[in-house]
Amino acid sequence: MAQEVRGVIAPGKNEPVRVETIVVPDPGPGEAVVKVQACGVCHTDLHYKQGGISDDYPFLLGHEASGVVESVGEGVTDIAPGDFVILNWRAVCGNCRACLRGRPWYCFNTHNAKQKMTLASTGQELSPALGIGAFADKTLVAAGQCTKVDPAVSPAVAGLLGCGVMAGIGAAINTGNVGRGDTVAVIGCGGVGDAAIAGSRLAGAARIIAVDIDDRKLEKARSMGATHTVNSKASDPVEAIRELTGGFGADVVIEAVGRPETYKQAFYARDLAGTVVLVGVPTPEMKLELPLLDVFGRGGSLKSSWYGDCLPSRDFPMLIDLHQQGRLDLAAFVTETIQLDEVEKAFERMHGGDVLRSVVEL
Ligand SMILES: [Zn+2]
Ligand SMILES: [Zn+2]
């Protein structure tokens, strides 16, 4: 039977978000209902609220979540009621050209639940953020969006792997292929950038240079594993990175801002034949201009990282295990835990620079 639970709704462009009663249907074939335990507040949720992603209001926000499977629909065999899972926004199809070539992390035909959750008051269909919608007591997802991990880990910590932290770690270890002895520079030290720093440390980078315009963020970046910091307001980051790498530039530069000017910094701060990884998300009006001769002459590769090019079934359990072994401090990303009705306030605090992640605990 369909259930009524609380959920955080973005009702219209720039309107404050609010808690409303939503209807969660029973899982259909290939679907699961998950009792949410924790969900991080991500910039993408704010972008939904502001209309930066689409106009499909009302949105059910929240997408960096973990919880316990409550029920599963027909044909679901990988997970069962009672399993502790991290939600991901890309359930892979297994049949597209990327999947069939053994590259499911690129899956071009990912899916979400087919049935819709609705607003109890009006019956309106909800658009769940990134196909998840987890600022709610319970949510309906495709079973492939649930990845089982060790239930001993704290839900607030586990949920963060569902989005920003995975994107950053994956940008370093999957897309950038950072290896032992590499020099790495990370431009932009928010949650994703800090995760890229933690990922680079995990991969054995010899030197990790953090670049930001905020000294508090640089301080935090150091605690995540940065060996050097550069305030790009005070000094030219390209020059500074070259100076710290024997005059050559870094092997891998990770751009975690998503702006043309920081992308150019990344482009020129890398060594010949080095790699640029763009994991910051640009907006539609942004344009990049670079001398094509420099693109050719400097060699190497210019890559973009979708969700850290992660494969949840491979990466989530591994990163939770490394966290449990004390080799990856995921708890450092949780700044504060809040209640479901405090999401709007958390959005306001986002721009202050003090908060890496607010996490709603349910
Ligand atoms: Zn596929
Ligand atoms: Zn996110």
Coordinates of C-alpha atoms and ligand atoms in Angstrom, one line a residue:
M1 CA 0.0 0.0 0.0
A2 CA 1.2 3.5 -0.8
Q3 CA 2.6 5.4 2.2
E4 CA 2.5 9.0 3.3
V5 CA 5.7 10.4 4.6
R6 CA 7.5 13.8 5.0
G7 CA 9.6 15.2 2.2
V8 CA 11.4 18.5 1.4
I9 CA 9.8 20.1 -1.7
A10 CA 11.0 22.9 -3.9
P11 CA 7.6 24.3 -5.0
G12 CA 8.7 26.9 -7.6
K13 CA 11.7 29.0 -8.9
N14 CA 13.5 30.5 -5.9
E15 CA 10.7 29.9 -3.5
P16 CA 11.8 28.7 -0.1
V17 CA 11.8 24.9 0.2
R18 CA 9.4 23.3 2.7
V19 CA 8.4 20.0 4.3
E20 CA 5.2 18.5 2.8
T21 CA 3.5 15.2 3.0
I22 CA 4.3 13.0 0.0
V23 CA 2.9 9.7 -1.3
V24 CA 5.4 6.9 -1.9
P25 CA 4.0 4.0 -3.9
D26 CA 4.8 0.4 -3.3
P27 CA 7.8 -0.7 -5.4
G28 CA 6.9 -2.0 -8.9
P29 CA 9.1 -4.4 -10.9
G30 CA 12.7 -3.5 -10.6
E31 CA 12.1 -0.8 -7.9
A32 CA 12.8 -0.5 -4.2
V33 CA 11.5 1.7 -1.3
V34 CA 14.3 2.9 0.9
K35 CA 13.9 4.2 4.5
V36 CA 16.3 7.1 4.3
Q37 CA 18.7 7.5 7.3
A38 CA 20.9 10.4 6.2
C39 CA 21.1 12.8 3.2
G40 CA 23.7 15.5 2.5
V41 CA 22.8 19.0 1.3
C42 CA 24.5 19.5 -2.1
H43 CA 24.9 22.5 -4.4
T44 CA 22.8 20.6 -7.0
D45 CA 19.8 20.7 -4.6
L46 CA 20.2 24.5 -4.5
H47 CA 20.4 24.6 -8.3
Y48 CA 17.2 22.7 -8.6
K49 CA 15.5 25.2 -6.2
Q50 CA 16.9 28.1 -8.2
G51 CA 15.7 26.7 -11.6
G52 CA 19.2 26.1 -12.9
I53 CA 18.5 22.5 -13.8
S54 CA 15.0 22.3 -15.2
D55 CA 11.5 23.8 -14.7
D56 CA 9.9 20.5 -13.7
Y57 CA 8.6 21.8 -10.3
P58 CA 7.7 20.6 -7.7
F59 CA 11.0 18.9 -7.0
L60 CA 11.6 16.4 -4.2
L61 CA 15.1 17.4 -3.2
G62 CA 18.0 15.4 -1.7
H63 CA 20.3 12.9 -3.4
E64 CA 23.4 12.1 -1.3
A65 CA 21.8 9.5 0.8
S66 CA 22.0 6.2 2.6
G67 CA 19.3 4.1 4.2
V68 CA 17.8 0.7 4.7
V69 CA 15.8 -1.1 2.0
E70 CA 12.2 -1.5 3.2
S71 CA 10.7 -3.4 0.3
V72 CA 11.5 -4.4 -3.2
G73 CA 9.4 -5.0 -6.3
E74 CA 9.2 -8.0 -8.6
G75 CA 12.4 -9.3 -10.1
V76 CA 14.7 -7.6 -7.7
T77 CA 17.4 -10.0 -6.6
D78 CA 20.6 -7.9 -5.8
I79 CA 19.1 -6.3 -2.7
A80 CA 16.6 -7.3 0.0
P81 CA 14.6 -5.7 2.8
G82 CA 17.0 -4.8 5.7
D83 CA 20.1 -4.2 3.5
F84 CA 22.0 -1.0 4.3
V85 CA 22.6 0.8 1.0
I86 CA 24.0 4.0 -0.5
L87 CA 21.9 5.5 -3.2
N88 CA 23.4 6.5 -6.6
W89 CA 21.8 8.5 -9.4
R90 CA 22.9 6.3 -12.3
A91 CA 21.5 2.8 -12.3
V92 CA 23.3 1.2 -15.2
C93 CA 21.3 -0.5 -17.9
G94 CA 23.7 -3.4 -18.9
N95 CA 22.6 -3.1 -22.6
C96 CA 23.8 0.2 -24.1
R97 CA 27.0 0.5 -26.2
A98 CA 29.1 1.5 -23.2
C99 CA 27.8 -1.3 -21.0
L100 CA 28.2 -3.9 -23.7
R101 CA 31.9 -2.8 -24.2
G102 CA 32.6 -3.4 -20.5
R103 CA 32.5 0.3 -19.5
P104 CA 29.4 0.5 -17.4
W105 CA 30.6 3.6 -15.5
Y106 CA 29.9 5.5 -18.8
C107 CA 26.4 3.9 -19.2
F108 CA 24.5 6.1 -21.7
N109 CA 21.1 4.8 -20.7
T110 CA 20.9 5.0 -16.9
H111 CA 17.5 4.8 -15.3
N112 CA 15.4 5.6 -12.2
A113 CA 12.1 4.4 -10.7
K114 CA 9.3 4.3 -13.3
Q115 CA 6.5 5.1 -10.9
K116 CA 6.1 8.7 -9.6
M117 CA 5.9 9.9 -6.0
T118 CA 3.3 12.6 -5.6
L119 CA 2.2 15.5 -3.3
A120 CA -0.4 14.2 -0.9
S121 CA -2.3 17.6 -0.9
T122 CA -2.8 18.0 -4.7
G123 CA -1.8 14.6 -6.2
Q124 CA 0.9 16.5 -8.3
E125 CA 3.7 14.3 -9.6
L126 CA 7.1 15.1 -8.0
S127 CA 10.4 15.3 -9.8
P128 CA 13.0 13.7 -7.5
A129 CA 16.4 15.4 -7.6
L130 CA 18.8 13.3 -9.7
G131 CA 16.1 10.6 -9.7
I132 CA 16.5 10.1 -6.0
G133 CA 14.6 12.6 -3.8
A134 CA 16.0 11.6 -0.4
F135 CA 15.2 14.6 1.9
A136 CA 12.3 12.3 2.9
D137 CA 11.5 9.6 5.4
K138 CA 11.2 7.1 2.5
T139 CA 11.9 7.3 -1.2
L140 CA 11.2 5.2 -4.3
V141 CA 14.2 4.4 -6.6
A142 CA 15.2 1.8 -9.2
A143 CA 16.8 -1.2 -7.4
G144 CA 20.0 -0.6 -9.4
Q145 CA 20.4 2.8 -7.6
C146 CA 21.0 0.9 -4.3
T147 CA 24.5 -0.3 -3.5
K148 CA 24.9 -2.5 -0.4
V149 CA 27.8 -1.5 1.9
D150 CA 29.0 -2.5 5.4
P151 CA 26.2 -1.5 7.8
A152 CA 28.8 -0.7 10.6
V153 CA 29.5 2.7 9.0
S154 CA 27.6 5.8 10.1
P155 CA 24.8 6.7 7.6
A156 CA 25.8 10.3 7.5
V157 CA 29.3 9.4 6.3
A158 CA 28.1 6.7 3.9
G159 CA 25.5 8.9 2.2
L160 CA 28.2 11.4 1.1
L161 CA 29.6 8.8 -1.3
G162 CA 26.4 9.1 -3.3
C163 CA 27.4 12.3 -4.9
G164 CA 30.0 15.0 -4.3
V165 CA 32.6 13.1 -2.4
M166 CA 32.5 10.2 -4.9
A167 CA 32.8 12.8 -7.7
G168 CA 36.0 14.2 -6.2
I169 CA 37.6 11.0 -5.3
G170 CA 36.7 9.5 -8.6
A171 CA 38.0 12.5 -10.5
A172 CA 41.4 11.7 -9.0
I173 CA 41.6 7.9 -9.0
N174 CA 39.3 7.0 -11.9
T175 CA 39.4 9.9 -14.4
G176 CA 42.8 11.4 -13.6
N177 CA 44.3 8.0 -12.9
V178 CA 46.5 9.6 -10.3
G179 CA 49.3 7.1 -9.3
R180 CA 52.1 6.8 -6.8
G181 CA 54.6 9.6 -7.1
D182 CA 52.5 11.9 -9.2
T183 CA 52.2 15.6 -8.6
V184 CA 48.6 16.8 -8.5
A185 CA 47.0 20.3 -8.3
V186 CA 43.4 20.8 -7.3
I187 CA 41.8 24.1 -8.2
G188 CA 38.7 24.9 -6.0
C189 CA 38.6 23.4 -2.5
G190 CA 34.9 22.9 -1.7
G191 CA 33.6 19.4 -1.0
V192 CA 34.4 18.0 -4.4
G193 CA 37.9 19.5 -4.5
D194 CA 38.7 18.3 -1.0
A195 CA 37.5 14.8 -2.0
A196 CA 39.9 15.0 -5.0
I197 CA 42.7 15.9 -2.6
A198 CA 41.8 12.9 -0.3
G199 CA 41.6 10.7 -3.4
S200 CA 45.0 11.8 -4.6
R201 CA 46.5 11.1 -1.2
L202 CA 44.9 7.6 -1.3
A203 CA 46.4 7.0 -4.7
G204 CA 49.9 7.8 -3.5
A205 CA 50.5 11.3 -5.0
A206 CA 53.8 12.7 -3.9
R207 CA 52.8 16.3 -3.9
I208 CA 49.2 17.7 -3.7
I209 CA 48.8 21.4 -4.3
A210 CA 45.5 23.0 -3.2
V211 CA 44.4 26.2 -4.9
D212 CA 41.5 28.4 -3.6
I213 CA 40.8 32.1 -2.9
D214 CA 39.7 31.4 0.7
D215 CA 42.4 30.8 3.3
R216 CA 39.9 28.9 5.6
K217 CA 39.3 26.4 2.7
L218 CA 43.0 26.0 2.1
E219 CA 43.5 25.2 5.8
K220 CA 40.8 22.5 5.5
A221 CA 42.4 21.2 2.3
R222 CA 45.7 20.7 4.2
S223 CA 43.9 18.5 6.7
M224 CA 42.5 16.5 3.8
G225 CA 46.0 15.8 2.5
A226 CA 47.2 18.8 0.6
T227 CA 51.0 19.1 0.9
H228 CA 51.0 22.7 -0.4
T229 CA 48.5 25.5 -0.7
V230 CA 48.2 28.5 -3.0
N231 CA 45.8 31.4 -2.5
S232 CA 45.1 32.4 -6.1
K233 CA 43.9 35.9 -5.0
A234 CA 47.4 36.6 -3.6
S235 CA 49.5 34.9 -6.3
D236 CA 49.3 33.6 -9.8
P237 CA 48.3 29.9 -9.4
V238 CA 49.9 28.8 -12.7
E239 CA 53.3 30.3 -11.6
A240 CA 52.9 28.9 -8.1
I241 CA 52.1 25.4 -9.3
R242 CA 55.1 25.5 -11.7
E243 CA 57.4 26.7 -8.9
L244 CA 56.3 23.8 -6.7
T245 CA 56.8 21.2 -9.4
G246 CA 60.4 21.9 -10.4
G247 CA 59.3 24.6 -13.0
F248 CA 57.3 22.0 -15.0
G249 CA 53.7 21.9 -13.8
A250 CA 51.7 19.1 -12.2
D251 CA 51.1 15.7 -13.8
V252 CA 47.4 15.9 -13.1
V253 CA 45.4 19.1 -12.5
I254 CA 41.8 18.7 -11.3
E255 CA 39.5 21.7 -12.0
A256 CA 36.7 21.6 -9.3
V257 CA 35.2 25.0 -10.0
G258 CA 33.8 24.8 -13.5
R259 CA 34.7 28.2 -14.9
P260 CA 36.6 29.2 -18.0
E261 CA 39.3 31.2 -16.1
T262 CA 40.0 28.3 -13.7
Y263 CA 40.0 25.8 -16.5
K264 CA 42.7 27.9 -18.3
Q265 CA 44.7 27.9 -15.1
A266 CA 44.4 24.1 -15.0
F267 CA 45.3 23.8 -18.6
Y268 CA 48.6 25.9 -18.2
A269 CA 49.5 24.5 -14.8
R270 CA 50.0 21.0 -16.0
D271 CA 53.2 19.5 -17.2
L272 CA 53.7 18.5 -20.9
A273 CA 51.7 15.3 -21.6
G274 CA 49.8 15.8 -18.3
T275 CA 46.2 15.5 -17.6
V276 CA 43.4 18.0 -16.9
V277 CA 40.3 16.7 -15.3
L278 CA 37.2 18.9 -15.3
V279 CA 34.9 17.9 -12.5
G280 CA 33.4 21.4 -11.7
V281 CA 30.1 21.9 -13.5
P282 CA 29.9 24.9 -15.8
T283 CA 26.7 26.8 -16.8
P284 CA 25.3 27.0 -20.3
E285 CA 26.6 30.5 -21.2
M286 CA 30.3 29.8 -20.4
K287 CA 32.7 29.7 -23.3
L288 CA 36.3 28.6 -23.4
E289 CA 38.9 30.1 -25.7
L290 CA 42.4 28.5 -26.0
P291 CA 45.1 28.6 -28.7
L292 CA 44.6 25.3 -30.6
L293 CA 48.4 25.2 -31.0
D294 CA 48.7 25.0 -27.2
V295 CA 46.2 22.2 -27.0
F296 CA 48.2 20.3 -29.5
G297 CA 51.7 21.3 -28.4
R298 CA 51.2 20.5 -24.8
G299 CA 50.0 17.0 -25.5
G300 CA 48.4 14.8 -22.8
S301 CA 44.7 14.6 -22.2
L302 CA 41.9 16.9 -21.4
K303 CA 39.1 14.9 -19.6
S304 CA 35.8 15.5 -18.0
S305 CA 34.7 13.5 -15.0
W306 CA 31.0 12.5 -14.8
Y307 CA 30.2 11.6 -11.2
G308 CA 33.9 10.6 -10.8
D309 CA 33.5 8.1 -13.5
C310 CA 32.4 5.8 -10.7
L311 CA 30.9 2.4 -10.8
P312 CA 28.9 2.3 -7.5
S313 CA 29.0 -1.5 -7.2
R314 CA 32.8 -1.4 -7.4
D315 CA 33.6 1.9 -5.7
F316 CA 31.2 2.4 -2.8
P317 CA 32.0 -0.8 -0.9
M318 CA 35.8 -0.3 -1.5
L319 CA 35.8 3.3 -0.2
I320 CA 33.7 2.4 2.8
D321 CA 36.2 -0.4 3.6
L322 CA 39.1 2.0 3.3
H323 CA 37.3 4.4 5.6
Q324 CA 36.7 1.6 8.1
Q325 CA 40.4 0.8 7.9
G326 CA 41.3 4.4 8.8
R327 CA 42.8 5.1 5.4
L328 CA 40.2 7.6 4.1
D329 CA 38.6 10.0 6.6
L330 CA 35.1 10.4 5.1
A331 CA 33.8 11.7 8.5
A332 CA 35.9 14.9 7.9
F333 CA 33.4 15.9 5.2
V334 CA 30.5 16.1 7.6
T335 CA 30.4 19.6 9.1
E336 CA 27.1 19.4 10.8
T337 CA 24.0 17.2 11.1
I338 CA 20.6 18.9 10.8
Q339 CA 16.8 18.1 10.8
L340 CA 14.6 17.7 7.8
D341 CA 13.1 21.2 8.3
E342 CA 16.5 22.9 8.3
V343 CA 17.4 22.4 4.6
E344 CA 16.5 26.0 3.7
K345 CA 18.8 27.3 6.4
A346 CA 21.6 25.0 5.2
F347 CA 21.3 26.5 1.7
E348 CA 21.9 29.9 3.2
R349 CA 25.0 28.7 5.1
M350 CA 26.4 27.1 1.9
H351 CA 27.9 30.4 0.7
G352 CA 29.6 31.2 4.0
G353 CA 32.6 28.9 3.2
D354 CA 32.5 27.3 6.7
V355 CA 30.3 24.3 5.7
L356 CA 31.7 21.4 3.7
R357 CA 28.5 19.4 4.1
S358 CA 25.3 19.7 6.2
V359 CA 23.7 16.3 6.5
V360 CA 20.1 15.7 7.3
E361 CA 19.6 12.8 9.7
L362 CA 16.3 11.0 9.8
Ligands
ZN1 ZN 24.3 1.1 -20.1
ZN2 ZN 25.2 16.3 -5.3

